[in-house]
Tab-separated table of C-alpha atoms in Angstrom:
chain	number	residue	atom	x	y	z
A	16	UNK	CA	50.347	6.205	-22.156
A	17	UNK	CA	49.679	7.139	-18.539
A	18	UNK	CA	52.777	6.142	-15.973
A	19	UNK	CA	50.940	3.454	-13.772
A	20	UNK	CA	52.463	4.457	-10.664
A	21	UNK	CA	50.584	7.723	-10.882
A	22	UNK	CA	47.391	5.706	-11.527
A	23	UNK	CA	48.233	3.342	-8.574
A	24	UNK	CA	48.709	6.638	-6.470
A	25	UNK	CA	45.443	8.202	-7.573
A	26	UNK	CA	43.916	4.804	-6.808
A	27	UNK	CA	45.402	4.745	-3.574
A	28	UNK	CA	44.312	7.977	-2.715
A	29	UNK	CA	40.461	8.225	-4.284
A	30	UNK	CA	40.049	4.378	-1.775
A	31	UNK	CA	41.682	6.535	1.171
A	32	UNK	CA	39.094	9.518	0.647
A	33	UNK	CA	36.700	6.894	0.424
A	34	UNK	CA	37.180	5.039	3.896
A	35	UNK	CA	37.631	8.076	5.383
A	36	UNK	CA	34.573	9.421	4.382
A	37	UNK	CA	32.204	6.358	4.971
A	38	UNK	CA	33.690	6.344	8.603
A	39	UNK	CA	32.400	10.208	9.111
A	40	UNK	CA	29.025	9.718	10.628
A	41	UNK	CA	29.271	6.093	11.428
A	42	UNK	CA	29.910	6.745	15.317
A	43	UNK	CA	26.916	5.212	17.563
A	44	UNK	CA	24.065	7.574	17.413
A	45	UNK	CA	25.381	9.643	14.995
A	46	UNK	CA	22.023	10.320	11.845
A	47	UNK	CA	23.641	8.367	9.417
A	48	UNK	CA	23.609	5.363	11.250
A	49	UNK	CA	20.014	2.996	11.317
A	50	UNK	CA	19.866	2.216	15.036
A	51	UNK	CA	22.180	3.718	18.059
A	52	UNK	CA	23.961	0.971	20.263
A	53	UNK	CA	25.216	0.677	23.771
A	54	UNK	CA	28.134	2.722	24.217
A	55	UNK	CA	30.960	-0.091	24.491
A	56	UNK	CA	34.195	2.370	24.441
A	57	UNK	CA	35.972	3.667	27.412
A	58	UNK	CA	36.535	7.122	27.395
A	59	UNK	CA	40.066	8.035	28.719
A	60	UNK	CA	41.307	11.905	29.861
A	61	UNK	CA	43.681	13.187	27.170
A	62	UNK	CA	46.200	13.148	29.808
A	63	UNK	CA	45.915	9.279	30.637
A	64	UNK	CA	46.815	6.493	27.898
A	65	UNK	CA	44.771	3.593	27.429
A	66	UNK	CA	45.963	0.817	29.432
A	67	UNK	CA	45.113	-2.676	27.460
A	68	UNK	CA	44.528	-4.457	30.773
A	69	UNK	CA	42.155	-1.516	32.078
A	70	UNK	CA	40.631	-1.362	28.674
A	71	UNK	CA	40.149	-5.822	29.032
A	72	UNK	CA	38.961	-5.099	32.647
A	73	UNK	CA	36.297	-2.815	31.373
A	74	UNK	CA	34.977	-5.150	28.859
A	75	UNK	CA	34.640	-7.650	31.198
A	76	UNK	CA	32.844	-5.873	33.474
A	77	UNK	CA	30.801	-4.691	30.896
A	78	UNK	CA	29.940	-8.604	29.708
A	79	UNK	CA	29.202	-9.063	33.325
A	80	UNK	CA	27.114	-6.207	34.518
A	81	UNK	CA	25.412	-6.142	31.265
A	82	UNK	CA	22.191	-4.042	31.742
A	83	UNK	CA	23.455	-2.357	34.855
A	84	UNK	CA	26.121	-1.243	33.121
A	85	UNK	CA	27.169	2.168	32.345
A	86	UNK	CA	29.768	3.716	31.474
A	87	UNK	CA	33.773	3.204	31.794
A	88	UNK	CA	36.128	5.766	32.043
A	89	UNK	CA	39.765	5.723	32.584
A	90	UNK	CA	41.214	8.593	35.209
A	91	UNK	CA	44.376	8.922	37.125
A	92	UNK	CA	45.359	5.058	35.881
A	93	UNK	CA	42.257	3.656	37.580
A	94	UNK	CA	38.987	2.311	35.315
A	95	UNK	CA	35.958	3.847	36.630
A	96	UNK	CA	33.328	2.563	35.698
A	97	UNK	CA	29.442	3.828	35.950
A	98	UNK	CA	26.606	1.286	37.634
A	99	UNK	CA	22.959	1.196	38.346
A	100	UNK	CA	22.421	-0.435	41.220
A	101	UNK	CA	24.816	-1.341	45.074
A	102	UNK	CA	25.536	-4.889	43.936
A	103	UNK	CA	26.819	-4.051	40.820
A	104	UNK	CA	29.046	-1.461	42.684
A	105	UNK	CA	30.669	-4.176	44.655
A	106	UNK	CA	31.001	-6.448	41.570
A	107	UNK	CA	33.186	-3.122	40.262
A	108	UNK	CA	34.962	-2.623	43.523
A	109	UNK	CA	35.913	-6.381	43.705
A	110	UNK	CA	37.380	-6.551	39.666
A	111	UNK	CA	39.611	-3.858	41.162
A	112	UNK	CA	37.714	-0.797	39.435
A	113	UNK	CA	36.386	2.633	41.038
A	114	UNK	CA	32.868	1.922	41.213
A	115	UNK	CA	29.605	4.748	40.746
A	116	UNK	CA	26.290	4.861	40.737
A	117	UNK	CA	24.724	6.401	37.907
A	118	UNK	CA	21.026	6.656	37.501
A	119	UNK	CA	20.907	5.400	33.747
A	120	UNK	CA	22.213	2.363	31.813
A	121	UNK	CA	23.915	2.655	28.656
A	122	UNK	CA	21.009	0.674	27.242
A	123	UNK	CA	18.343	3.768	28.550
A	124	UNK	CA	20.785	6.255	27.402
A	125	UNK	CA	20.863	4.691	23.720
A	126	UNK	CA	16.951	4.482	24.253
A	127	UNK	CA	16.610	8.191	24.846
A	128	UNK	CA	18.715	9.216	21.717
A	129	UNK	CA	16.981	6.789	19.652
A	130	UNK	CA	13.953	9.060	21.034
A	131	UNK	CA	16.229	12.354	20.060
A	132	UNK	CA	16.462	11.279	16.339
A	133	UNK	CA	13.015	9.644	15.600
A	134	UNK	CA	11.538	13.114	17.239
A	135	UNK	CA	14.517	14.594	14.599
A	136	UNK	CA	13.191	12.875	11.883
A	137	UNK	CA	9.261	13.963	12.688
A	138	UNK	CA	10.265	17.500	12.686
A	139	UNK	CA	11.417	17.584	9.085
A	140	UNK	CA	13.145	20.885	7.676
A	141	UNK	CA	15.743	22.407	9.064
A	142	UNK	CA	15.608	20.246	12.175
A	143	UNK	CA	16.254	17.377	10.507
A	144	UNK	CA	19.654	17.991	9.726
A	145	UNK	CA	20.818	20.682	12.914
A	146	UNK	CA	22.125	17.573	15.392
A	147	UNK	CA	25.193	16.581	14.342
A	148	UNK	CA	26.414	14.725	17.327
A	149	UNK	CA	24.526	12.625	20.309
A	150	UNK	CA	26.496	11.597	22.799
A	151	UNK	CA	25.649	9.690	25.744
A	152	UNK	CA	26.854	10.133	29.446
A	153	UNK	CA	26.717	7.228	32.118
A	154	UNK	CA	28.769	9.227	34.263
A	155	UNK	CA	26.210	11.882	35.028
A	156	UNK	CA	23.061	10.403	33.209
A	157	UNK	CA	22.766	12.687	30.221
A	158	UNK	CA	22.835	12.942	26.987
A	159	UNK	CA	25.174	15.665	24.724
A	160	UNK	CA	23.670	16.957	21.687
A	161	UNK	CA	25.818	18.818	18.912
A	162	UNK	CA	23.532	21.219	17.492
A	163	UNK	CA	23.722	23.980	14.676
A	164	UNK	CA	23.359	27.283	16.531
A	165	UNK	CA	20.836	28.562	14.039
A	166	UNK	CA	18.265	26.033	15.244
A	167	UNK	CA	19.712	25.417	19.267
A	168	UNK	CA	16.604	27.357	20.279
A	169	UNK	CA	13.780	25.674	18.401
A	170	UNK	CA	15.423	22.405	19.372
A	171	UNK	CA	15.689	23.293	23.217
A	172	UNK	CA	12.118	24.238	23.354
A	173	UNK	CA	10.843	21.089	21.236
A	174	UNK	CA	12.466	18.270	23.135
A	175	UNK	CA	11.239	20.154	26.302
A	176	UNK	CA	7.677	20.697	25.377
A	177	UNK	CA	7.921	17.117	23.831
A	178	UNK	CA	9.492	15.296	27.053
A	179	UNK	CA	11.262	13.238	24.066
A	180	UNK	CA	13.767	12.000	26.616
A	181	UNK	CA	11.209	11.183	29.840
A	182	UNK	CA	13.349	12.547	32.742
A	183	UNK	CA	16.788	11.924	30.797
A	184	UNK	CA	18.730	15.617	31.060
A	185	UNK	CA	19.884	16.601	27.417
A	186	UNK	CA	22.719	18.794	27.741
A	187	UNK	CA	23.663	20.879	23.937
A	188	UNK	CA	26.733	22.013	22.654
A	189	UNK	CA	26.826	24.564	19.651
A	190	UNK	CA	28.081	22.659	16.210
A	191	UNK	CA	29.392	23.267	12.996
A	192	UNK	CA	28.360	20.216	11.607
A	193	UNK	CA	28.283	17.692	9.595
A	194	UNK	CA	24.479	18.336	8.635
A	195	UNK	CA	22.548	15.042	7.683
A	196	UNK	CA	19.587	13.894	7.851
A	197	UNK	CA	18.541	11.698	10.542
A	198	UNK	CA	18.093	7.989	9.603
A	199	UNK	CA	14.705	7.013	8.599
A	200	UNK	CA	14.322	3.218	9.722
């Protein structure tokens, strides 16, 4: 007879592997996941720790802007946070924030990699699986796309000559994956 503790151990470990690997690719906008949503984290500098009454203050802000909403960022212990419009700057400046106007919401810059990956998905092939990563930027009104290297090129030239994004800048970023294929509803 097998010792159960190594069984509970090999348990343990296989539901570990498990969780870990149904959290790779669940990120917003990532392929594997069915629609991309508003980016609701705050991104903080690797230097700066994430202050829970910065990190409430954002939310809030974000609940209260709503659409003219951004982005939120955490820098040099102030939350910045990313607007579209002069009365939503003063709404910022009043909660105690850094304020900025950014030319796209959150919402548009969701829109425009929902865009991204249902142009993905047309392509078929090789394209289908070479963006690995979409991130979104309120802070300069772009999107990020992680891309294999082998297809950068044809990518470059197809959202171009496609205007997938209408007007939104797509930056890229060479990637070594994960490949999968972008989701189909």
């Amino acid at each position: 007879m097998k010792n159960p503790t190594s069984r509970n151990v090999l348990a343990g470990g296989a539901l570990a592997a498990v969780l870990l690997l149904s959290a790779c690719g669940a990120e917003a906008g990532s392929p594997g996941s069915s629609d991309p949503t508003p980016s609701a984290s705050v991104s903080v500098a690797p230097e700066q720790s994430e202050d829970p009454q910065l990190l409430q203050l954002n939310d809030s802000l974000k609940e209260t802007l709503g659409d003219k909403y951004s982005e939120g960022w955490i820098a040099d212990g102030k939350l910045h946070v990313a607007v579209t419009d002069k009365s939503s700057e003063a709404t910022v400046t009043e909660a105690g924030a850094v304020a900025h106007l950014a030319e796209y919401s959150a919402a548009e810059l969701e829109a425009g990699i929902g865009k991204v990956m249902a142009w993905q998905r047309e392509q078929g092939g090789d394209i289908a699986t070479a963006i690995h990563t979409y991130m979104p930027s309120g802070r300069d009104g772009s999107i990020t796309l992680g891309v294999d290297p082998k297809q950068l090129e044809a990518i470059k030239k197809g959202l171009a000559a496609d205007d997938v994004t209408g007007g939104i800048t797509v930056n890229f970023k060479e990637s070594a994956g994960p490949a999968s294929p972008a989701a189909t509803s």
